Short mmCIF file of C-alpha atoms in Angstrom, two decimals:
data_model
loop_
_atom_site.label_atom_id
_atom_site.label_comp_id
_atom_site.label_asym_id
_atom_site.label_seq_id
_atom_site.Cartn_x
_atom_site.Cartn_y
_atom_site.Cartn_z
CA MET A 30 -4.85 13.17 -0.44
CA ASN A 31 -5.85 16.68 0.14
CA TRP A 32 -5.95 19.47 -2.42
CA THR A 33 -2.83 21.04 -1.17
CA ARG A 34 -0.37 18.06 -1.39
CA ARG A 35 -1.91 17.24 -4.97
CA HIS A 36 -1.41 20.98 -6.23
CA PRO A 37 1.57 22.28 -4.12
CA VAL A 38 2.77 24.26 -6.78
CA TRP A 39 -0.49 26.21 -7.38
CA VAL A 40 -0.67 26.46 -3.48
CA MET A 41 3.07 27.92 -3.32
CA THR A 42 2.39 30.25 -6.27
CA ALA A 43 -0.90 31.66 -4.36
CA ALA A 44 1.00 32.18 -1.25
CA MET A 45 3.98 33.79 -2.98
CA LEU A 46 1.46 36.22 -4.85
CA GLY A 47 -0.24 36.60 -1.35
CA LEU A 48 3.22 37.70 0.35
CA LEU A 49 3.93 40.26 -2.47
CA LEU A 50 0.25 41.55 -2.33
CA PHE A 51 0.63 42.09 1.32
CA LEU A 52 4.14 43.95 0.60
CA TRP A 53 2.50 46.03 -1.60
CA GLY A 54 -0.32 46.91 0.54
CA MET A 55 1.76 47.49 3.77
CA ALA A 56 2.09 51.18 3.65
CA LEU A 57 -1.76 51.49 4.40
CA PRO A 58 -1.82 49.99 7.74
CA LEU A 59 1.62 51.53 8.78
CA SER A 60 0.53 55.08 7.71
CA LEU A 61 -2.10 54.73 10.63
CA ALA A 62 0.92 54.27 13.07
CA PRO A 63 1.85 57.18 15.39
CA ALA A 64 5.13 59.05 14.36
CA PRO A 65 7.83 58.48 13.49
CA ILE A 66 6.39 55.39 11.81
CA GLY A 67 3.33 56.61 9.96
CA PRO A 68 4.57 59.50 8.15
CA ALA A 69 7.54 57.35 7.02
CA ALA A 70 5.02 54.41 6.00
CA THR A 71 5.44 54.92 2.19
CA GLN A 72 9.39 54.59 2.84
CA PHE A 73 9.35 51.45 4.80
CA ALA A 74 7.01 49.99 2.08
CA GLU A 75 9.49 50.98 -0.46
CA GLY A 76 12.52 49.55 1.26
CA THR A 77 10.84 46.56 2.20
CA ARG A 78 10.11 45.87 -1.66
CA VAL A 79 13.62 46.57 -2.20
CA THR A 80 14.79 44.05 0.21
CA VAL A 81 12.41 41.46 -1.23
CA ALA A 82 13.38 42.04 -4.69
CA LEU A 83 16.88 41.59 -3.75
CA THR A 84 16.40 38.76 -2.05
CA VAL A 85 14.36 37.08 -4.81
CA VAL A 86 16.42 38.06 -7.55
CA ALA A 87 19.74 37.29 -5.84
CA GLY A 88 18.07 34.25 -4.64
CA VAL A 89 17.10 32.79 -7.99
CA ILE A 90 20.40 33.53 -9.46
CA GLY A 91 21.90 31.97 -6.54
CA THR A 92 20.01 28.78 -6.92
CA VAL A 93 21.05 28.69 -10.63
CA LEU A 94 24.64 29.33 -9.75
CA GLY A 95 24.43 26.96 -6.70
CA PHE A 96 23.48 24.27 -8.85
CA LEU A 97 25.97 24.80 -11.80
CA ALA A 98 28.95 24.99 -8.99
CA GLY A 99 27.25 22.08 -7.01
CA VAL A 100 27.04 19.82 -10.20
CA GLY A 101 30.45 21.24 -11.28
CA ARG A 102 32.20 19.99 -7.96
CA LEU A 103 31.20 16.81 -8.94
CA SER A 104 32.01 16.92 -12.73
CA LYS A 105 34.36 14.23 -14.56
CA VAL A 106 36.05 17.37 -16.27
CA ARG A 107 38.71 18.23 -13.70
CA ALA A 108 38.80 21.89 -14.97
CA VAL A 109 35.22 22.24 -14.16
CA ARG A 110 35.68 20.66 -10.74
CA TRP A 111 38.79 22.84 -9.95
CA LEU A 112 36.80 26.02 -11.21
CA SER A 113 33.76 25.19 -9.01
CA SER A 114 36.01 24.46 -5.86
CA PHE A 115 37.91 27.46 -6.52
CA TYR A 116 34.59 29.28 -6.56
CA VAL A 117 33.33 28.16 -3.45
CA TRP A 118 36.52 28.48 -1.76
CA LEU A 119 36.87 32.28 -2.66
CA ILE A 120 33.50 33.06 -1.64
CA ARG A 121 33.04 31.20 1.39
CA GLY A 122 36.38 32.50 2.76
CA THR A 123 35.75 36.03 2.51
CA PRO A 124 33.19 38.49 4.29
CA LEU A 125 29.97 39.46 2.33
CA LEU A 126 30.43 43.14 2.93
CA LEU A 127 33.83 42.86 1.30
CA GLN A 128 32.17 41.06 -1.89
CA ILE A 129 29.41 43.76 -1.90
CA LEU A 130 31.91 46.43 -1.68
CA PHE A 131 34.44 44.80 -4.44
CA VAL A 132 31.61 44.60 -6.92
CA TRP A 133 30.45 48.06 -6.09
CA LEU A 134 34.03 49.80 -6.38
CA VAL A 135 36.33 47.42 -8.34
CA VAL A 136 33.79 45.85 -10.92
CA PRO A 137 32.77 48.85 -12.64
CA THR A 138 36.41 49.92 -13.51
CA LEU A 139 36.97 46.58 -15.02
CA LEU A 140 33.87 46.89 -17.37
CA PRO A 141 34.11 48.43 -20.62
CA GLY A 142 33.28 52.10 -20.77
CA GLY A 143 29.42 52.76 -21.47
CA ILE A 144 28.12 49.90 -19.07
CA VAL A 145 27.30 51.30 -15.86
CA LEU A 146 26.00 49.05 -13.03
CA SER A 147 23.32 50.55 -10.71
CA ASP A 148 23.90 50.19 -6.86
CA PHE A 149 20.79 47.66 -7.03
CA ALA A 150 22.66 45.86 -9.90
CA CYS A 151 25.89 45.61 -7.94
CA ALA A 152 24.19 44.45 -4.56
CA VAL A 153 22.10 41.58 -6.63
CA THR A 154 25.49 40.43 -8.13
CA ALA A 155 27.47 40.28 -4.92
CA LEU A 156 24.66 38.43 -2.82
CA ALA A 157 23.82 35.91 -5.67
CA LEU A 158 27.47 35.19 -6.14
CA ASN A 159 27.60 34.76 -2.20
CA ALA A 160 24.36 32.74 -2.02
CA GLY A 161 25.52 30.60 -4.93
CA ALA A 162 28.55 29.33 -3.32
CA TYR A 163 26.65 28.42 -0.14
CA ASN A 164 23.90 26.63 -2.17
CA ALA A 165 26.69 24.78 -4.15
CA GLU A 166 27.56 22.81 -0.87
CA CYS A 167 23.82 21.92 -0.25
CA VAL A 168 23.75 20.69 -3.93
CA ARG A 169 26.55 18.85 -3.69
CA ALA A 170 25.51 17.01 -0.36
CA GLY A 171 22.12 16.52 -2.10
CA ILE A 172 23.78 14.50 -5.02
CA LEU A 173 25.99 12.77 -2.89
CA ALA A 174 23.17 11.44 -0.67
CA VAL A 175 21.39 9.60 -3.68
CA PRO A 176 22.01 5.98 -3.17
CA PRO A 177 23.98 4.44 -5.91
CA GLY A 178 21.49 1.77 -6.44
CA GLN A 179 19.18 3.87 -7.55
CA VAL A 180 21.39 5.31 -10.47
CA GLU A 181 22.11 1.41 -11.36
CA ALA A 182 18.65 0.61 -11.50
CA ALA A 183 17.99 3.27 -14.06
CA ARG A 184 21.25 2.43 -15.83
CA ALA A 185 20.03 -1.10 -16.15
CA LEU A 186 16.56 0.19 -17.36
CA GLY A 187 18.38 2.07 -20.44
CA LEU A 188 17.96 5.55 -19.42
CA SER A 189 20.48 7.89 -20.69
CA PRO A 190 22.86 9.59 -18.17
CA LEU A 191 20.85 13.17 -18.99
CA GLN A 192 17.62 11.21 -18.32
CA ILE A 193 19.13 9.45 -15.17
CA PHE A 194 20.11 13.03 -13.79
CA GLN A 195 16.65 14.71 -14.65
CA ASP A 196 14.54 11.96 -13.44
CA ILE A 197 16.17 10.05 -10.56
CA VAL A 198 19.31 12.15 -9.30
CA PHE A 199 18.12 15.70 -9.48
CA PRO A 200 14.44 14.98 -7.79
CA GLN A 201 15.97 12.91 -5.25
CA SER A 202 19.08 15.25 -4.46
CA LEU A 203 16.57 17.92 -3.64
CA ARG A 204 15.13 16.03 -0.71
CA VAL A 205 18.23 16.56 1.10
CA ALA A 206 19.42 19.73 -0.57
CA LEU A 207 16.27 21.73 0.12
CA PRO A 208 16.31 22.46 3.86
CA GLY A 209 19.88 23.68 3.25
CA LEU A 210 18.86 25.91 0.43
CA ALA A 211 15.86 27.24 2.18
CA ASN A 212 17.86 28.32 5.15
CA ASN A 213 20.18 29.81 2.57
CA LEU A 214 17.23 32.16 1.38
CA ALA A 215 16.23 33.08 4.84
CA SER A 216 19.68 34.21 5.57
CA LEU A 217 19.52 36.10 2.09
CA VAL A 218 16.72 38.14 3.48
CA LYS A 219 18.75 39.31 6.12
CA ASP A 220 21.95 39.66 4.24
CA SER A 221 20.55 41.82 2.02
CA SER A 222 20.81 44.53 4.58
CA LEU A 223 24.46 44.99 3.99
CA ALA A 224 23.51 46.36 0.68
CA TYR A 225 22.68 49.52 2.85
CA ALA A 226 26.70 50.13 2.68
CA ILE A 227 26.65 50.65 -1.02
CA SER A 228 23.85 53.09 -0.52
CA VAL A 229 20.97 50.75 -1.71
CA VAL A 230 17.72 52.07 -0.20
CA GLU A 231 16.44 49.04 1.45
CA LEU A 232 14.62 48.19 4.80
CA THR A 233 17.78 48.84 6.98
CA MET A 234 18.47 52.11 5.29
CA VAL A 235 15.23 53.36 5.35
CA GLY A 236 15.33 52.56 9.10
CA TYR A 237 18.57 54.13 9.49
CA ARG A 238 17.51 57.31 7.47
CA VAL A 239 14.07 57.70 9.33
CA GLN A 240 15.66 57.28 12.95
CA ALA A 241 18.56 60.01 12.02
CA GLU A 242 15.61 62.29 11.08
CA SER A 243 13.43 61.61 14.21
CA TYR A 244 15.85 60.70 16.84
CA GLN A 245 13.63 57.84 17.93
CA PRO A 246 15.63 54.44 17.20
CA VAL A 247 13.46 52.24 19.45
CA PRO A 248 10.26 52.58 17.44
CA VAL A 249 11.79 52.65 13.99
CA PHE A 250 14.67 49.62 14.53
CA LEU A 251 11.56 47.61 16.10
CA THR A 252 9.32 48.09 13.07
CA SER A 253 12.33 47.09 10.68
CA ALA A 254 12.97 44.20 13.01
CA VAL A 255 9.07 42.91 12.63
CA VAL A 256 9.10 43.58 8.95
CA TYR A 257 12.18 41.33 8.60
CA LEU A 258 10.69 38.79 10.73
CA ILE A 259 7.61 38.64 8.69
CA LEU A 260 9.58 38.40 5.56
CA THR A 261 11.87 35.57 6.92
CA THR A 262 8.81 33.61 8.27
CA ALA A 263 7.00 34.09 4.93
CA PHE A 264 10.13 32.40 3.02
CA THR A 265 10.61 29.61 5.46
CA THR A 266 6.84 28.92 5.16
CA LEU A 267 7.02 28.71 1.45
CA THR A 268 10.08 26.59 1.29
CA GLY A 269 8.51 24.49 4.15
CA ALA A 270 5.79 23.71 1.85
CA LEU A 271 8.27 22.58 -0.84
CA GLU A 272 10.09 20.43 1.24
CA GLN A 273 6.72 18.78 2.43
CA GLN A 274 6.16 17.93 -1.40
CA MET A 275 9.59 16.88 -2.02
CA ASP A 276 9.23 14.64 1.26
CA ARG A 277 6.93 12.27 -0.75
CA GLY A 278 8.14 8.63 -0.41
CA THR A 279 10.18 8.84 2.63
CA ARG A 280 7.33 8.46 5.00
CA ARG A 281 5.44 5.18 5.40
CA SER A 282 2.57 7.43 7.06
CA GLU A 283 -0.85 7.16 5.18
CA ALA A 284 -2.16 3.57 5.36
CA THR A 285 0.86 1.23 5.23
CA ALA A 286 0.27 -1.68 2.86
CA MET B 24 5.86 -24.17 -1.68
CA SER B 25 3.66 -22.05 -3.58
CA ALA B 26 3.50 -18.07 -4.03
CA ILE B 27 1.80 -16.50 -1.25
CA GLU B 28 -0.40 -14.10 -2.89
CA PRO B 29 -2.44 -15.40 -5.87
CA VAL B 30 -0.67 -14.25 -9.11
CA ALA B 31 -2.87 -13.80 -11.95
CA LYS B 32 -1.73 -16.71 -14.39
CA PRO B 33 -0.64 -15.27 -17.68
CA THR B 34 -2.43 -17.00 -20.45
CA GLN B 35 0.03 -18.74 -22.53
CA THR B 36 -0.74 -17.63 -25.83
CA GLY B 37 -2.24 -14.48 -27.19
CA THR B 38 -1.15 -11.99 -24.63
CA THR B 39 -0.12 -8.62 -25.87
CA ASP B 40 0.23 -6.76 -23.03
CA ALA B 41 2.52 -9.03 -20.85
CA GLY B 42 5.36 -8.84 -23.27
CA LEU B 43 7.56 -11.63 -22.39
CA ALA B 44 10.28 -12.80 -24.49
CA ASP B 45 10.19 -13.13 -28.33
CA GLY B 46 8.75 -15.88 -30.02
CA SER B 47 10.45 -18.86 -28.31
CA SER B 48 8.43 -21.37 -27.31
CA THR B 49 6.03 -20.90 -24.26
CA ASP B 50 5.01 -24.20 -23.31
CA GLY B 51 7.63 -24.83 -20.62
CA GLY B 52 8.39 -28.04 -21.95
CA PRO B 53 11.81 -29.62 -21.09
CA ASP B 54 13.65 -28.64 -24.32
CA LYS B 55 13.15 -25.09 -24.60
CA ARG B 56 16.46 -24.19 -25.65
CA GLY B 57 16.12 -21.34 -28.40
CA ARG B 58 18.79 -19.53 -30.29
CA MET B 59 21.85 -18.28 -28.44
CA ILE B 60 21.29 -14.84 -27.01
CA ILE B 61 24.35 -14.30 -24.64
CA GLN B 62 27.75 -15.28 -25.55
CA ALA B 63 30.60 -14.59 -23.00
CA ALA B 64 34.14 -15.72 -24.43
CA GLN B 65 37.16 -15.38 -22.01
CA VAL B 66 35.77 -12.57 -20.03
CA HIS B 67 38.16 -11.06 -17.43
CA LYS B 68 37.87 -8.19 -14.96
CA HIS B 69 40.21 -6.85 -12.31
CA TYR B 70 39.55 -4.70 -9.25
CA GLY B 71 42.80 -2.95 -8.58
CA ALA B 72 45.26 -6.41 -7.99
CA PHE B 73 41.95 -8.31 -7.58
CA HIS B 74 41.30 -10.65 -10.49
CA ALA B 75 37.37 -10.91 -10.24
CA LEU B 76 36.88 -12.90 -13.32
CA ARG B 77 39.50 -15.09 -14.48
CA GLY B 78 38.34 -16.18 -18.22
CA VAL B 79 34.71 -16.90 -18.02
CA SER B 80 33.12 -18.29 -21.25
CA ALA B 81 29.52 -19.34 -21.28
CA GLN B 82 26.70 -19.18 -23.84
CA PHE B 83 22.95 -18.91 -22.74
CA HIS B 84 19.89 -19.64 -24.99
CA ALA B 85 16.69 -17.97 -25.11
CA GLY B 86 13.99 -19.45 -22.92
CA GLU B 87 16.59 -21.06 -20.66
CA VAL B 88 16.61 -20.45 -16.99
CA THR B 89 20.08 -20.73 -15.47
CA ALA B 90 20.91 -20.59 -11.64
CA ILE B 91 24.25 -19.21 -10.91
CA ILE B 92 25.54 -20.21 -7.56
CA GLY B 93 28.74 -20.12 -5.86
CA PRO B 94 30.49 -18.81 -2.60
CA SER B 95 30.45 -15.11 -1.91
CA GLY B 96 33.33 -13.28 -3.80
CA SER B 97 33.48 -15.90 -6.28
CA GLY B 98 32.52 -13.45 -9.14
CA LYS B 99 29.16 -14.50 -9.91
CA SER B 100 27.36 -11.20 -9.17
CA THR B 101 30.42 -9.43 -11.11
CA PHE B 102 29.72 -11.85 -13.95
CA LEU B 103 26.29 -10.69 -14.17
CA ARG B 104 26.86 -7.36 -13.84
CA THR B 105 29.11 -7.56 -16.71
CA LEU B 106 26.18 -8.86 -18.93
CA ASN B 107 24.34 -5.41 -19.23
CA GLY B 108 27.61 -3.21 -18.65
CA LEU B 109 27.06 -2.29 -15.23
CA GLU B 110 30.43 -3.51 -14.65
CA SER B 111 32.91 -3.12 -17.56
CA HIS B 112 35.06 -6.21 -18.49
CA ASP B 113 38.75 -5.62 -19.19
CA GLY B 114 39.33 -8.58 -21.27
CA GLY B 115 37.39 -11.15 -23.53
CA GLU B 116 34.12 -10.38 -25.35
CA ILE B 117 30.35 -10.47 -24.58
CA ARG B 118 27.82 -10.43 -27.13
CA ILE B 119 24.09 -9.81 -26.54
CA ASP B 120 22.05 -10.97 -29.17
CA GLY B 121 24.91 -10.58 -31.57
CA VAL B 122 25.76 -7.07 -30.35
CA LYS B 123 29.08 -6.70 -28.68
CA LEU B 124 29.51 -4.91 -25.37
CA GLY B 125 32.34 -2.58 -25.12
CA THR B 126 33.05 0.65 -24.75
CA ASP B 127 30.92 1.88 -27.54
CA THR B 128 27.80 3.45 -25.48
CA ARG B 129 25.40 2.93 -28.23
CA ALA B 130 25.77 -0.62 -27.92
CA LEU B 131 25.33 -0.33 -24.39
CA ASP B 132 22.05 1.36 -24.88
CA VAL B 133 20.96 -1.50 -27.03
CA VAL B 134 22.05 -4.06 -24.63
CA ARG B 135 20.23 -2.41 -21.64
CA ARG B 136 17.10 -2.22 -23.58
CA GLU B 137 17.15 -6.13 -24.03
CA VAL B 138 18.55 -6.96 -20.70
CA GLY B 139 16.43 -6.28 -17.74
CA MET B 140 17.83 -6.71 -13.98
CA VAL B 141 16.39 -7.19 -10.56
CA PHE B 142 18.73 -6.24 -7.87
CA GLN B 143 19.17 -7.68 -4.21
CA ASN B 144 18.03 -4.19 -2.83
CA PHE B 145 14.99 -3.75 -5.18
CA ASN B 146 16.45 -0.06 -5.97
CA LEU B 147 12.87 1.04 -6.56
CA PHE B 148 13.11 4.76 -7.34
CA SER B 149 11.98 6.10 -3.79
CA HIS B 150 10.34 9.49 -5.14
CA LEU B 151 7.99 7.88 -7.36
CA SER B 152 4.73 5.88 -7.01
CA ILE B 153 4.69 2.35 -7.87
CA LEU B 154 3.00 3.21 -11.09
CA ARG B 155 5.39 5.75 -11.97
CA ASN B 156 8.59 3.50 -11.13
CA ILE B 157 7.19 1.09 -14.07
CA THR B 158 6.28 3.50 -16.65
CA LEU B 159 9.39 5.81 -16.38
CA ALA B 160 11.62 3.71 -18.61
CA PRO B 161 8.84 2.68 -21.29
CA MET B 162 8.07 6.14 -21.82
CA ARG B 163 11.57 7.63 -21.65
CA VAL B 164 13.45 4.96 -23.25
CA ARG B 165 10.88 3.21 -25.55
CA GLY B 166 8.98 6.28 -26.38
CA LEU B 167 5.51 4.82 -25.09
CA THR B 168 2.72 7.32 -24.58
CA ARG B 169 1.74 7.63 -20.81
CA GLU B 170 -1.75 5.80 -21.56
CA ALA B 171 0.14 3.00 -23.07
CA ALA B 172 2.77 2.56 -20.49
CA GLU B 173 0.28 2.81 -17.55
CA THR B 174 -1.75 0.26 -19.25
CA ARG B 175 1.01 -2.15 -19.77
CA ALA B 176 2.20 -1.58 -15.92
CA LEU B 177 -1.10 -2.27 -14.55
CA SER B 178 -1.62 -5.44 -16.19
CA LEU B 179 2.26 -6.40 -15.01
CA LEU B 180 1.13 -5.41 -11.43
CA GLU B 181 -2.06 -7.35 -11.86
CA ARG B 182 0.26 -10.53 -12.65
CA VAL B 183 2.40 -9.93 -9.69
CA GLY B 184 -0.57 -9.27 -7.51
CA LEU B 185 0.21 -5.80 -6.56
CA ARG B 186 -2.42 -3.66 -8.77
CA ALA B 187 -3.98 -2.35 -5.70
CA GLN B 188 -0.63 -0.70 -4.69
CA ALA B 189 -0.25 1.25 -7.80
CA ALA B 190 -0.58 4.55 -6.22
CA LYS B 191 1.75 3.87 -3.22
CA TYR B 192 5.33 4.69 -2.81
CA PRO B 193 8.09 1.96 -2.21
CA VAL B 194 8.56 2.74 1.43
CA GLN B 195 5.09 1.85 1.77
CA LEU B 196 5.48 -1.66 0.44
CA SER B 197 7.13 -4.76 2.26
CA GLY B 198 10.32 -6.10 0.63
CA GLY B 199 8.57 -8.84 -1.01
CA GLN B 200 6.27 -6.43 -2.65
CA GLN B 201 9.07 -4.22 -3.44
CA GLN B 202 10.84 -7.00 -5.22
CA ARG B 203 7.73 -8.20 -6.98
CA VAL B 204 7.55 -4.38 -8.37
CA ALA B 205 11.19 -4.53 -9.28
CA ILE B 206 10.37 -7.48 -11.46
CA ALA B 207 7.53 -5.86 -13.18
CA ARG B 208 9.42 -2.77 -13.75
CA ALA B 209 12.17 -4.77 -15.50
CA LEU B 210 9.42 -6.70 -17.50
CA ALA B 211 7.67 -3.69 -18.65
CA MET B 212 10.82 -2.91 -20.92
CA GLU B 213 10.04 -6.24 -22.60
CA PRO B 214 13.53 -7.64 -22.21
CA LYS B 215 14.79 -10.72 -24.02
CA VAL B 216 16.70 -11.38 -20.82
CA LEU B 217 16.26 -10.90 -17.06
CA LEU B 218 19.14 -10.89 -14.66
CA PHE B 219 18.34 -11.66 -11.19
CA ASP B 220 21.26 -10.52 -8.68
CA GLU B 221 20.41 -12.58 -5.42
CA PRO B 222 16.89 -11.47 -5.67
CA THR B 223 15.66 -12.96 -2.51
CA SER B 224 19.00 -12.32 -0.20
CA ALA B 225 17.72 -8.99 1.47
CA LEU B 226 14.33 -10.54 2.31
CA ASP B 227 12.74 -11.67 5.42
CA PRO B 228 12.33 -15.47 5.17
CA GLU B 229 8.47 -15.26 5.22
CA MET B 230 8.70 -13.15 2.11
CA VAL B 231 11.14 -15.32 0.03
CA ASN B 232 8.45 -17.34 -1.26
CA GLU B 233 6.25 -14.72 -2.74
CA VAL B 234 9.10 -13.56 -4.95
CA LEU B 235 10.40 -17.07 -5.77
CA GLY B 236 6.53 -17.74 -6.77
CA VAL B 237 6.51 -14.87 -9.15
CA MET B 238 9.95 -15.78 -10.69
CA ARG B 239 8.63 -19.62 -11.09
CA GLU B 240 5.88 -18.28 -13.10
CA LEU B 241 8.00 -16.19 -15.12
CA ALA B 242 10.33 -19.36 -15.79
CA ASP B 243 7.45 -21.06 -17.35
CA THR B 244 6.77 -18.16 -19.79
CA GLY B 245 9.96 -18.80 -21.68
CA ILE B 246 11.75 -15.76 -20.87
CA THR B 247 15.28 -16.22 -20.28
CA MET B 248 16.53 -15.89 -16.87
CA LEU B 249 20.00 -15.64 -15.27
CA VAL B 250 19.46 -16.20 -11.58
CA VAL B 251 22.37 -15.55 -9.06
CA THR B 252 20.94 -17.20 -6.13
CA HIS B 253 21.52 -18.65 -2.74
CA GLU B 254 18.14 -20.46 -2.99
CA MET B 255 19.19 -24.16 -3.57
CA GLY B 256 15.43 -25.14 -3.47
CA PHE B 257 14.78 -22.80 -6.54
CA ALA B 258 17.98 -23.75 -8.51
CA ARG B 259 16.96 -27.39 -8.06
CA GLU B 260 13.44 -27.04 -8.91
CA VAL B 261 13.09 -24.34 -11.23
CA ALA B 262 16.23 -23.92 -12.98
CA ASP B 263 17.14 -25.66 -16.46
CA ARG B 264 20.92 -25.40 -15.97
CA LEU B 265 23.35 -24.61 -13.17
CA VAL B 266 26.55 -22.80 -13.32
CA PHE B 267 28.80 -22.82 -10.50
CA PHE B 268 31.42 -20.31 -9.74
CA ASP B 269 34.32 -20.35 -7.67
CA GLN B 270 37.36 -17.84 -7.57
CA GLY B 271 36.17 -16.11 -10.62
CA GLN B 272 35.85 -19.13 -12.70
CA ILE B 273 33.15 -21.16 -14.03
CA LEU B 274 33.84 -24.48 -12.21
CA GLU B 275 30.75 -26.72 -13.36
CA ASP B 276 28.01 -25.81 -15.92
CA THR B 277 25.42 -28.85 -15.90
CA SER B 278 21.77 -29.50 -15.06
CA PRO B 279 20.79 -28.95 -11.63
CA HIS B 280 20.07 -32.57 -11.01
CA ALA B 281 23.49 -33.73 -11.73
CA PHE B 282 25.06 -31.00 -9.79
CA PHE B 283 22.97 -31.76 -6.86
CA THR B 284 23.31 -35.36 -6.94
CA SER B 285 26.80 -35.86 -8.14
CA PRO B 286 29.21 -32.62 -8.03
CA ALA B 287 32.15 -33.24 -10.04
CA HIS B 288 34.60 -31.00 -8.26
CA GLU B 289 35.92 -31.22 -4.72
CA ARG B 290 35.11 -27.39 -4.25
CA SER B 291 31.30 -27.97 -5.16
CA ARG B 292 31.08 -30.70 -2.86
CA ALA B 293 32.42 -28.27 -0.04
CA PHE B 294 30.05 -25.69 -1.06
CA LEU B 295 26.99 -27.96 -1.09
CA SER B 296 27.85 -29.38 2.30
CA GLN B 297 27.87 -25.86 3.75
CA VAL B 298 24.50 -24.71 2.03
CA ARG B 299 22.62 -27.85 2.70
#
């Protein structure tokens, strides 16, 4: 086993930090580009940071929501099952843009006075709720894919239900759930562009503004597209490494007995 | 007829790590009946309209090796699975070492620690290494330190001839090897009773003997074993006692010799004529 496979968490952390450093430093090479990109380099960099922030924060919350709802849909308690199913049904059955506008325009009127949600917070809330519903389906499929014999063996060994979930069901469900979760995260990078509708200054909004000033949509949107591609590629590479790690025990590969 | 892989012969006395059974006699003599450890009285089980167990009563004693045979669907596996609560029974009473099995989950926890189980399909945890498969329950349930659990696991792997495979994953092992690991995993909890649910039925023929070899050695160490099996050779040669199930009831409860030479019931004779 090489170092990468033995310390995948460290490798992935390092890769994530590398990605962030790259994002923070991207204004420098961009500023060397000809107009209209060069002069707007810091705006692009700022917009990219907002896009990544939206993705990461909504992705983390959405993953937690996805696990709660996914486990909830398989709960023994009927009310929990019903609530989880309702959430998934509601979110998956309505457009994301509508959800973003709803959180931005309607939720503030429901909140007690004094609590003000920033545009960014509204976008994160809507994106997280959306990602959570789609993640819930992946998590549910993952849990259902764990063979019953695995749980029986754990029960026969005297493990408690909580231990069975944490040691057996949860790790094994990840193998099936992870590709879907990774897919949803990559989608989230792109879906975050809808936050531009509620005036969050992310990458798409920056591109829109710069082309409006320069009347040169082609180089501007090409730049935006390349940045999105770099981001989605980075996220899929990271989650791909994670999948590799989770894949242990499914291949006979290295030196079969 | 012997184990294919050399199995480290456990020393009969003074082993601390092997952790088999309790103080019952380990000389494997003809009379090794100890105290009563499993007591089933009028156990019933329904699956919807199907009456799977119809008043099964039996007692099993420490050190006894019992083979449970019978046609498929006769309730023998169901009965075995009620003994550690994997299936609930809906009538009658089961006591394991005096603890009554019922709806009380705490009693179930106690029982599951005392009763190990080996499954037809091995059911090794596919995402964990062989070593981790064996150390998980002793660490989680018995509270052993990782070092202590690993020491115990390695000595058990040694015993089933698989110490070299400790770092591998279940999928990398053959069926026979996986089943031997499953036996080691069950033994690591130092159970008083070991239940085998058709342990060789999912194996290729050439792997059956290596698993039976391990079970044979185990039988000699004095652990209480209940073995649901289709291996008539094993039942005849290794078991102290033979229980024949038919249509949810125990039809015969006798010695293997008596069963195979002079079965008392028409149903047993019909069964024997089919498996022979």
